[in-house]
CSV table of N, CA and C in Angstrom, one decimal:
chain,number,residue,atom,x,y,z
A,198,UNK,N,0.8,-1.1,-0.1
A,198,UNK,CA,-0.1,-0.1,0.0
A,198,UNK,C,1.0,1.0,-0.2
A,199,UNK,N,0.8,2.2,-1.0
A,199,UNK,CA,1.8,3.3,-0.9
A,199,UNK,C,1.2,4.4,0.0
A,200,UNK,N,1.9,5.4,0.3
A,200,UNK,CA,1.4,6.3,1.3
A,200,UNK,C,1.1,7.5,0.5
A,201,UNK,N,-0.2,8.4,0.9
A,201,UNK,CA,-0.2,9.6,0.0
A,201,UNK,C,0.8,10.6,0.1
A,202,UNK,N,0.7,11.2,-1.2
A,202,UNK,CA,1.8,12.6,-1.2
A,202,UNK,C,1.1,13.6,-0.3
A,203,UNK,N,2.0,13.9,0.9
A,203,UNK,CA,1.6,14.9,1.7
A,203,UNK,C,2.2,16.2,1.2
A,204,UNK,N,3.1,16.2,0.4
A,204,UNK,CA,3.8,17.3,0.2
A,204,UNK,C,3.2,18.4,-0.4
A,205,UNK,N,2.1,18.4,-1.0
A,205,UNK,CA,1.2,19.5,-1.7
A,205,UNK,C,0.1,19.4,-0.8
A,206,UNK,N,-0.4,20.2,-0.3
A,206,UNK,CA,-1.7,20.6,0.5
A,206,UNK,C,-2.6,20.9,-0.5
A,207,UNK,N,-3.8,20.7,-0.3
A,207,UNK,CA,-5.3,21.0,-1.1
A,207,UNK,C,-5.2,22.7,-1.0
A,208,UNK,N,-5.5,23.2,-2.1
A,208,UNK,CA,-5.5,24.7,-2.2
A,208,UNK,C,-6.6,25.3,-1.3
A,209,UNK,N,-7.5,24.7,-0.8
A,209,UNK,CA,-8.7,25.3,-0.1
A,209,UNK,C,-8.3,24.9,1.6
A,210,UNK,N,-7.6,23.9,1.8
A,210,UNK,CA,-7.3,23.6,3.0
A,210,UNK,C,-6.9,24.6,4.2
A,211,UNK,N,-7.3,24.5,5.2
A,211,UNK,CA,-6.9,25.7,6.3
A,211,UNK,C,-5.5,25.5,6.5
A,212,UNK,N,-4.9,26.5,6.8
A,212,UNK,CA,-3.5,26.5,7.4
A,212,UNK,C,-3.4,26.2,8.9
A,213,UNK,N,-2.9,25.4,9.4
A,213,UNK,CA,-2.8,25.3,10.9
A,213,UNK,C,-1.6,25.6,11.4
A,214,UNK,N,-1.6,26.7,12.2
A,214,UNK,CA,-0.1,27.0,12.9
A,214,UNK,C,0.0,26.5,14.1
A,215,UNK,N,0.9,25.6,14.7
A,215,UNK,CA,1.2,25.2,16.1
A,215,UNK,C,2.1,26.1,16.7
A,216,UNK,N,1.7,26.6,18.0
A,216,UNK,CA,2.6,27.5,18.6
A,216,UNK,C,2.9,26.3,19.7
A,217,UNK,N,4.3,26.2,19.5
A,217,UNK,CA,5.0,25.1,20.2
A,217,UNK,C,5.3,25.6,21.5
A,218,UNK,N,5.5,26.9,21.7
A,218,UNK,CA,5.7,27.5,23.1
A,218,UNK,C,4.9,27.0,24.1
A,219,UNK,N,3.6,27.1,23.7
A,219,UNK,CA,2.2,26.8,24.5
A,219,UNK,C,1.9,25.6,24.2
A,220,UNK,N,2.6,24.6,23.7
A,220,UNK,CA,1.9,23.1,23.4
A,220,UNK,C,2.2,22.3,24.5
A,221,UNK,N,3.0,22.7,25.4
A,221,UNK,CA,3.4,21.8,26.8
A,221,UNK,C,2.3,22.2,27.6
A,222,UNK,N,2.0,21.2,28.6
A,222,UNK,CA,1.4,21.4,29.6
A,222,UNK,C,1.5,22.8,30.4
A,223,UNK,N,0.3,23.5,31.0
A,223,UNK,CA,0.5,24.6,31.5
A,223,UNK,C,0.6,24.4,33.0
A,224,UNK,N,1.4,25.6,33.7
A,224,UNK,CA,1.5,25.3,35.0
A,224,UNK,C,0.2,25.0,36.0
A,225,UNK,N,-1.2,25.4,35.4
A,225,UNK,CA,-2.0,25.1,36.1
A,225,UNK,C,-2.8,23.6,36.0
A,226,UNK,N,-2.3,23.3,34.8
A,226,UNK,CA,-3.0,21.7,34.6
A,226,UNK,C,-3.1,20.9,35.6
A,227,UNK,N,-2.3,20.8,36.7
A,227,UNK,CA,-2.5,19.9,37.9
A,227,UNK,C,-3.7,20.5,38.7
A,228,UNK,N,-4.3,21.8,38.5
A,228,UNK,CA,-5.3,22.2,39.2
A,228,UNK,C,-6.3,22.8,38.4
A,229,UNK,N,-6.4,22.1,36.9
A,229,UNK,CA,-7.3,22.5,36.1
A,229,UNK,C,-8.9,22.4,36.5
A,230,UNK,N,-9.1,21.0,37.2
A,230,UNK,CA,-10.2,21.0,37.6
A,230,UNK,C,-11.0,21.9,38.5
A,231,UNK,N,-10.0,22.3,39.6
A,231,UNK,CA,-10.2,23.3,40.7
A,231,UNK,C,-10.6,24.6,40.2
A,232,UNK,N,-9.8,24.9,39.0
A,232,UNK,CA,-9.9,26.4,38.5
A,232,UNK,C,-11.2,26.3,37.7
A,233,UNK,N,-11.7,25.2,36.9
A,233,UNK,CA,-12.8,25.3,36.2
A,233,UNK,C,-14.1,25.0,37.3
A,234,UNK,N,-14.0,24.5,38.4
A,234,UNK,CA,-15.2,24.5,39.3
A,234,UNK,C,-15.2,25.8,40.1
A,235,UNK,N,-14.3,26.5,40.3
A,235,UNK,CA,-14.5,28.0,40.6
A,235,UNK,C,-14.9,29.0,39.6
A,236,UNK,N,-14.6,28.7,38.4
A,236,UNK,CA,-15.0,29.6,37.3
A,236,UNK,C,-16.5,29.3,37.0
A,237,UNK,N,-16.9,27.9,37.1
A,237,UNK,CA,-18.5,27.8,37.0
A,237,UNK,C,-19.0,28.4,38.1
A,238,UNK,N,-18.8,28.4,39.3
A,238,UNK,CA,-19.2,29.0,40.5
A,238,UNK,C,-19.5,30.5,40.3
A,239,UNK,N,-18.4,31.1,39.7
A,239,UNK,CA,-18.3,32.5,39.2
A,239,UNK,C,-19.5,32.9,38.0
A,240,UNK,N,-19.4,32.1,37.2
A,240,UNK,CA,-20.6,32.0,36.3
A,240,UNK,C,-22.2,32.2,36.7
A,241,UNK,N,-22.4,31.1,37.8
A,241,UNK,CA,-23.3,31.2,38.4
A,241,UNK,C,-23.5,32.4,39.2
A,242,UNK,N,-22.7,32.9,39.8
A,242,UNK,CA,-22.9,34.3,40.5
A,242,UNK,C,-23.1,35.3,39.5
A,243,UNK,N,-22.8,35.5,38.3
A,243,UNK,CA,-22.7,36.3,37.3
A,243,UNK,C,-24.2,36.2,36.8
A,244,UNK,N,-24.9,35.0,36.5
A,244,UNK,CA,-26.1,34.7,36.0
A,244,UNK,C,-26.9,35.3,37.0
A,245,UNK,N,-26.7,35.2,38.5
A,245,UNK,CA,-27.5,35.6,39.4
A,245,UNK,C,-27.5,37.1,39.3
A,246,UNK,N,-26.6,37.8,39.1
A,246,UNK,CA,-26.4,38.9,39.2
A,246,UNK,C,-27.4,39.6,38.2
A,247,UNK,N,-27.5,39.0,36.9
A,247,UNK,CA,-28.3,39.3,35.6
A,247,UNK,C,-29.8,39.3,36.1
A,248,UNK,N,-29.9,37.9,36.7
A,248,UNK,CA,-31.4,38.0,37.4
A,248,UNK,C,-31.6,39.1,38.3
A,249,UNK,N,-31.0,39.4,39.2
A,249,UNK,CA,-31.2,40.6,40.1
A,249,UNK,C,-31.6,41.5,39.3
A,250,UNK,N,-30.9,42.1,38.3
A,250,UNK,CA,-31.0,43.0,37.4
A,250,UNK,C,-32.4,43.2,36.7
A,251,UNK,N,-32.7,42.0,36.3
A,251,UNK,CA,-33.9,41.6,35.6
A,251,UNK,C,-35.3,41.9,36.4
A,252,UNK,N,-35.0,41.5,37.9
A,252,UNK,CA,-35.9,41.6,38.7
A,252,UNK,C,-35.9,42.9,39.7
A,253,UNK,N,-35.1,43.9,39.2
A,253,UNK,CA,-35.1,45.1,39.6
A,253,UNK,C,-34.8,45.3,41.2
A,254,UNK,N,-34.0,44.5,41.6
A,254,UNK,CA,-33.3,44.4,42.8
A,254,UNK,C,-32.9,45.7,43.2
A,255,UNK,N,-32.6,45.9,44.7
A,255,UNK,CA,-31.9,47.1,45.0
A,255,UNK,C,-30.5,47.1,44.7
A,256,UNK,N,-30.1,48.4,44.0
A,256,UNK,CA,-28.9,48.6,43.6
A,256,UNK,C,-27.7,48.3,44.3
A,257,UNK,N,-27.7,48.6,45.6
A,257,UNK,CA,-26.6,48.3,46.4
A,257,UNK,C,-26.6,46.7,46.5
A,258,UNK,N,-27.6,46.3,46.6
A,258,UNK,CA,-27.3,44.6,46.8
A,258,UNK,C,-26.7,43.9,45.5
A,259,UNK,N,-27.2,44.4,44.5
A,259,UNK,CA,-26.4,44.1,43.4
A,259,UNK,C,-25.1,44.5,43.1
A,260,UNK,N,-24.8,45.6,43.5
A,260,UNK,CA,-22.9,46.0,43.5
A,260,UNK,C,-22.4,45.1,44.6
A,261,UNK,N,-22.9,44.7,45.7
A,261,UNK,CA,-22.3,43.7,46.8
A,261,UNK,C,-22.1,42.6,46.0
A,262,UNK,N,-23.0,42.0,45.0
A,262,UNK,CA,-22.6,40.7,44.2
A,262,UNK,C,-21.7,40.9,43.3
A,263,UNK,N,-21.5,42.1,42.7
A,263,UNK,CA,-20.5,42.4,41.7
A,263,UNK,C,-19.2,42.3,42.6
A,264,UNK,N,-19.0,42.7,43.6
A,264,UNK,CA,-18.0,42.9,44.0
A,264,UNK,C,-17.5,41.4,44.4
A,265,UNK,N,-18.7,40.7,44.9
A,265,UNK,CA,-18.0,39.2,45.3
A,265,UNK,C,-17.6,38.6,44.0
A,266,UNK,N,-18.2,38.7,42.9
A,266,UNK,CA,-17.7,38.1,41.9
A,266,UNK,C,-16.6,38.4,41.4
A,267,UNK,N,-16.4,39.9,41.5
A,267,UNK,CA,-14.9,40.7,41.0
A,267,UNK,C,-13.7,39.9,41.9
A,268,UNK,N,-14.2,39.9,43.3
A,268,UNK,CA,-13.2,39.2,44.3
A,268,UNK,C,-12.8,37.9,43.9
A,269,UNK,N,-13.9,37.0,43.5
A,269,UNK,CA,-13.8,35.7,43.1
A,269,UNK,C,-12.8,35.3,42.0
A,270,UNK,N,-13.0,36.6,40.9
A,270,UNK,CA,-12.3,36.4,39.7
A,270,UNK,C,-10.7,36.8,40.1
A,271,UNK,N,-10.6,37.6,41.0
A,271,UNK,CA,-9.0,38.2,41.3
A,271,UNK,C,-8.4,36.9,41.9
A,272,UNK,N,-9.3,36.2,42.7
A,272,UNK,CA,-8.6,35.2,43.3
A,272,UNK,C,-7.9,34.2,42.4
A,273,UNK,N,-9.0,33.8,41.2
A,273,UNK,CA,-8.4,33.0,40.3
A,273,UNK,C,-7.4,33.5,39.4
A,274,UNK,N,-7.3,34.8,39.2
A,274,UNK,CA,-6.3,35.4,38.5
A,274,UNK,C,-4.7,35.5,39.0
A,275,UNK,N,-5.2,35.7,40.5
A,275,UNK,CA,-3.7,35.5,41.3
A,275,UNK,C,-3.4,34.0,41.2
A,276,UNK,N,-4.3,33.1,41.4
A,276,UNK,CA,-3.8,31.9,41.2
A,276,UNK,C,-3.1,31.4,39.9
A,277,UNK,N,-3.4,31.9,38.9
A,277,UNK,CA,-2.9,31.7,37.6
A,277,UNK,C,-1.7,32.6,37.6
A,278,UNK,N,-1.3,33.4,37.9
A,278,UNK,CA,-0.4,34.3,37.9
A,278,UNK,C,1.0,33.5,38.8
A,279,UNK,N,0.5,32.9,39.9
A,279,UNK,CA,1.5,31.9,40.7
A,279,UNK,C,1.6,31.0,39.9
A,280,UNK,N,0.6,30.5,39.4
A,280,UNK,CA,1.1,29.0,38.5
A,280,UNK,C,2.2,29.5,37.3
A,281,UNK,N,2.0,30.7,36.8
A,281,UNK,CA,2.9,31.2,35.6
A,281,UNK,C,4.1,31.2,36.1
A,282,UNK,N,4.4,31.8,37.4
A,282,UNK,CA,5.6,32.2,37.8
A,282,UNK,C,6.4,30.9,38.1
A,283,UNK,N,5.6,30.0,39.0
A,283,UNK,CA,6.1,28.9,39.5
A,283,UNK,C,6.2,27.7,38.3
A,284,UNK,N,5.6,27.8,37.3
A,284,UNK,CA,6.1,26.7,36.1
A,284,UNK,C,6.7,27.4,34.9
A,285,UNK,N,6.0,28.5,34.4
A,285,UNK,CA,6.8,29.2,33.2
A,285,UNK,C,8.0,29.5,33.6
A,286,UNK,N,8.0,30.7,34.3
A,286,UNK,CA,9.5,31.5,34.8
A,286,UNK,C,10.5,30.4,35.3
A,287,UNK,N,10.1,29.4,36.3
A,287,UNK,CA,11.1,28.6,36.7
A,287,UNK,C,11.4,27.6,35.5
A,288,UNK,N,10.5,27.4,34.8
A,288,UNK,CA,11.0,26.5,33.7
A,288,UNK,C,12.0,27.2,32.7
A,289,UNK,N,11.7,28.5,32.3
A,289,UNK,CA,12.6,29.2,31.7
A,289,UNK,C,14.2,29.2,32.4
A,290,UNK,N,14.1,29.1,33.8
A,290,UNK,CA,15.5,29.2,34.2
A,290,UNK,C,16.2,27.9,34.3
A,291,UNK,N,15.2,26.8,33.8
A,291,UNK,CA,16.2,25.6,33.6
A,291,UNK,C,16.9,25.4,32.2
A,292,UNK,N,16.6,26.3,31.4
A,292,UNK,CA,17.4,26.6,30.1
A,292,UNK,C,18.8,26.1,30.2
A,293,UNK,N,19.3,25.4,29.6
A,293,UNK,CA,20.7,25.2,29.8
A,293,UNK,C,21.6,26.4,28.8
A,294,UNK,N,21.0,26.9,27.9
A,294,UNK,CA,22.0,27.9,27.0
A,294,UNK,C,21.9,29.2,28.0
A,295,UNK,N,22.8,29.8,28.6
A,295,UNK,CA,22.7,31.0,29.5
A,295,UNK,C,22.1,32.2,28.7
A,296,UNK,N,22.5,32.4,27.4
A,296,UNK,CA,21.8,33.5,26.7
A,296,UNK,C,20.5,33.2,26.4
A,297,UNK,N,20.1,32.1,26.0
A,297,UNK,CA,18.6,31.5,25.8
A,297,UNK,C,17.8,31.8,27.4
A,298,UNK,N,18.4,31.3,28.2
A,298,UNK,CA,17.9,31.2,29.8
A,298,UNK,C,17.5,32.8,29.7
A,299,UNK,N,18.4,33.5,29.8
A,299,UNK,CA,18.0,34.9,30.3
A,299,UNK,C,17.1,35.5,29.3
A,300,UNK,N,17.1,35.2,28.0
A,300,UNK,CA,16.0,35.7,27.1
A,300,UNK,C,14.8,35.3,27.5
A,301,UNK,N,14.4,34.1,27.8
A,301,UNK,CA,13.6,33.3,28.1
A,301,UNK,C,12.8,34.0,29.6
A,302,UNK,N,13.8,34.1,30.5
A,302,UNK,CA,13.4,34.6,31.8
A,302,UNK,C,12.7,35.8,31.4
A,303,UNK,N,13.5,36.9,30.9
A,303,UNK,CA,12.9,38.1,31.0
A,303,UNK,C,11.6,38.1,30.0
A,304,UNK,N,11.2,37.2,29.2
A,304,UNK,CA,9.8,37.0,28.3
A,304,UNK,C,9.0,36.7,29.3
A,305,UNK,N,9.0,35.7,30.1
A,305,UNK,CA,8.2,35.1,30.8
A,305,UNK,C,7.9,36.2,32.1
A,306,UNK,N,8.7,36.8,32.8
A,306,UNK,CA,8.4,37.7,33.7
A,306,UNK,C,7.8,39.1,33.3
A,307,UNK,N,8.2,39.2,31.7
A,307,UNK,CA,7.5,40.4,31.3
A,307,UNK,C,5.8,40.0,31.1
A,308,UNK,N,5.6,38.6,30.6
A,308,UNK,CA,4.3,38.3,30.2
A,308,UNK,C,3.6,38.5,31.8
A,309,UNK,N,4.1,37.9,32.7
A,309,UNK,CA,3.8,37.9,34.3
A,309,UNK,C,3.5,39.4,34.5
A,310,UNK,N,4.2,40.4,34.2
A,310,UNK,CA,4.0,41.7,34.6
A,310,UNK,C,3.1,42.4,34.0
A,311,UNK,N,3.0,42.3,32.7
A,311,UNK,CA,1.9,42.4,31.7
A,311,UNK,C,0.4,42.0,32.1
A,312,UNK,N,0.4,40.9,32.6
A,312,UNK,CA,-0.9,40.1,32.9
A,312,UNK,C,-1.5,40.9,34.5
A,313,UNK,N,-0.5,41.1,35.3
A,313,UNK,CA,-0.7,41.8,36.7
A,313,UNK,C,-1.2,43.1,36.1
A,314,UNK,N,-0.4,43.8,35.2
A,314,UNK,CA,-0.9,45.4,34.7
A,314,UNK,C,-2.2,45.4,34.5
A,315,UNK,N,-2.6,44.3,33.7
A,315,UNK,CA,-3.9,44.5,33.3
A,315,UNK,C,-5.0,43.8,34.1
A,316,UNK,N,-4.7,43.3,35.1
A,316,UNK,CA,-5.4,43.0,36.2
A,316,UNK,C,-5.7,44.3,37.2
A,317,UNK,N,-4.7,45.3,37.1
A,317,UNK,CA,-4.9,46.4,38.1
A,317,UNK,C,-5.5,47.4,37.3
A,318,UNK,N,-6.0,47.6,36.2
A,318,UNK,CA,-6.5,48.5,35.4
A,318,UNK,C,-8.0,48.7,35.7
């Protein structure tokens, strides 16, 4: 049985790019189920807030629930930042090539700093 010629793709076939840098398991992978559980709980909170608006509930009560959902999202984000530093930054520090190591550490720290900056806006 001969193998198909894969050297030429179909002209209408989509081009799929693979991001190898992000292909490995992420730092949060071991806690993925816990993150999903928390996010689903937050999703329920947000749906509850929408119902409060639909039901014309008191504005301060709505704002209290928004603050609680915001705090819960911040907790998830801080966990993800911690996972990024513990996994991605530490992983970059294990690069054997000193020049590449410094470059990778700088890039991963900048990613974390930028993410924290977005959270603080």
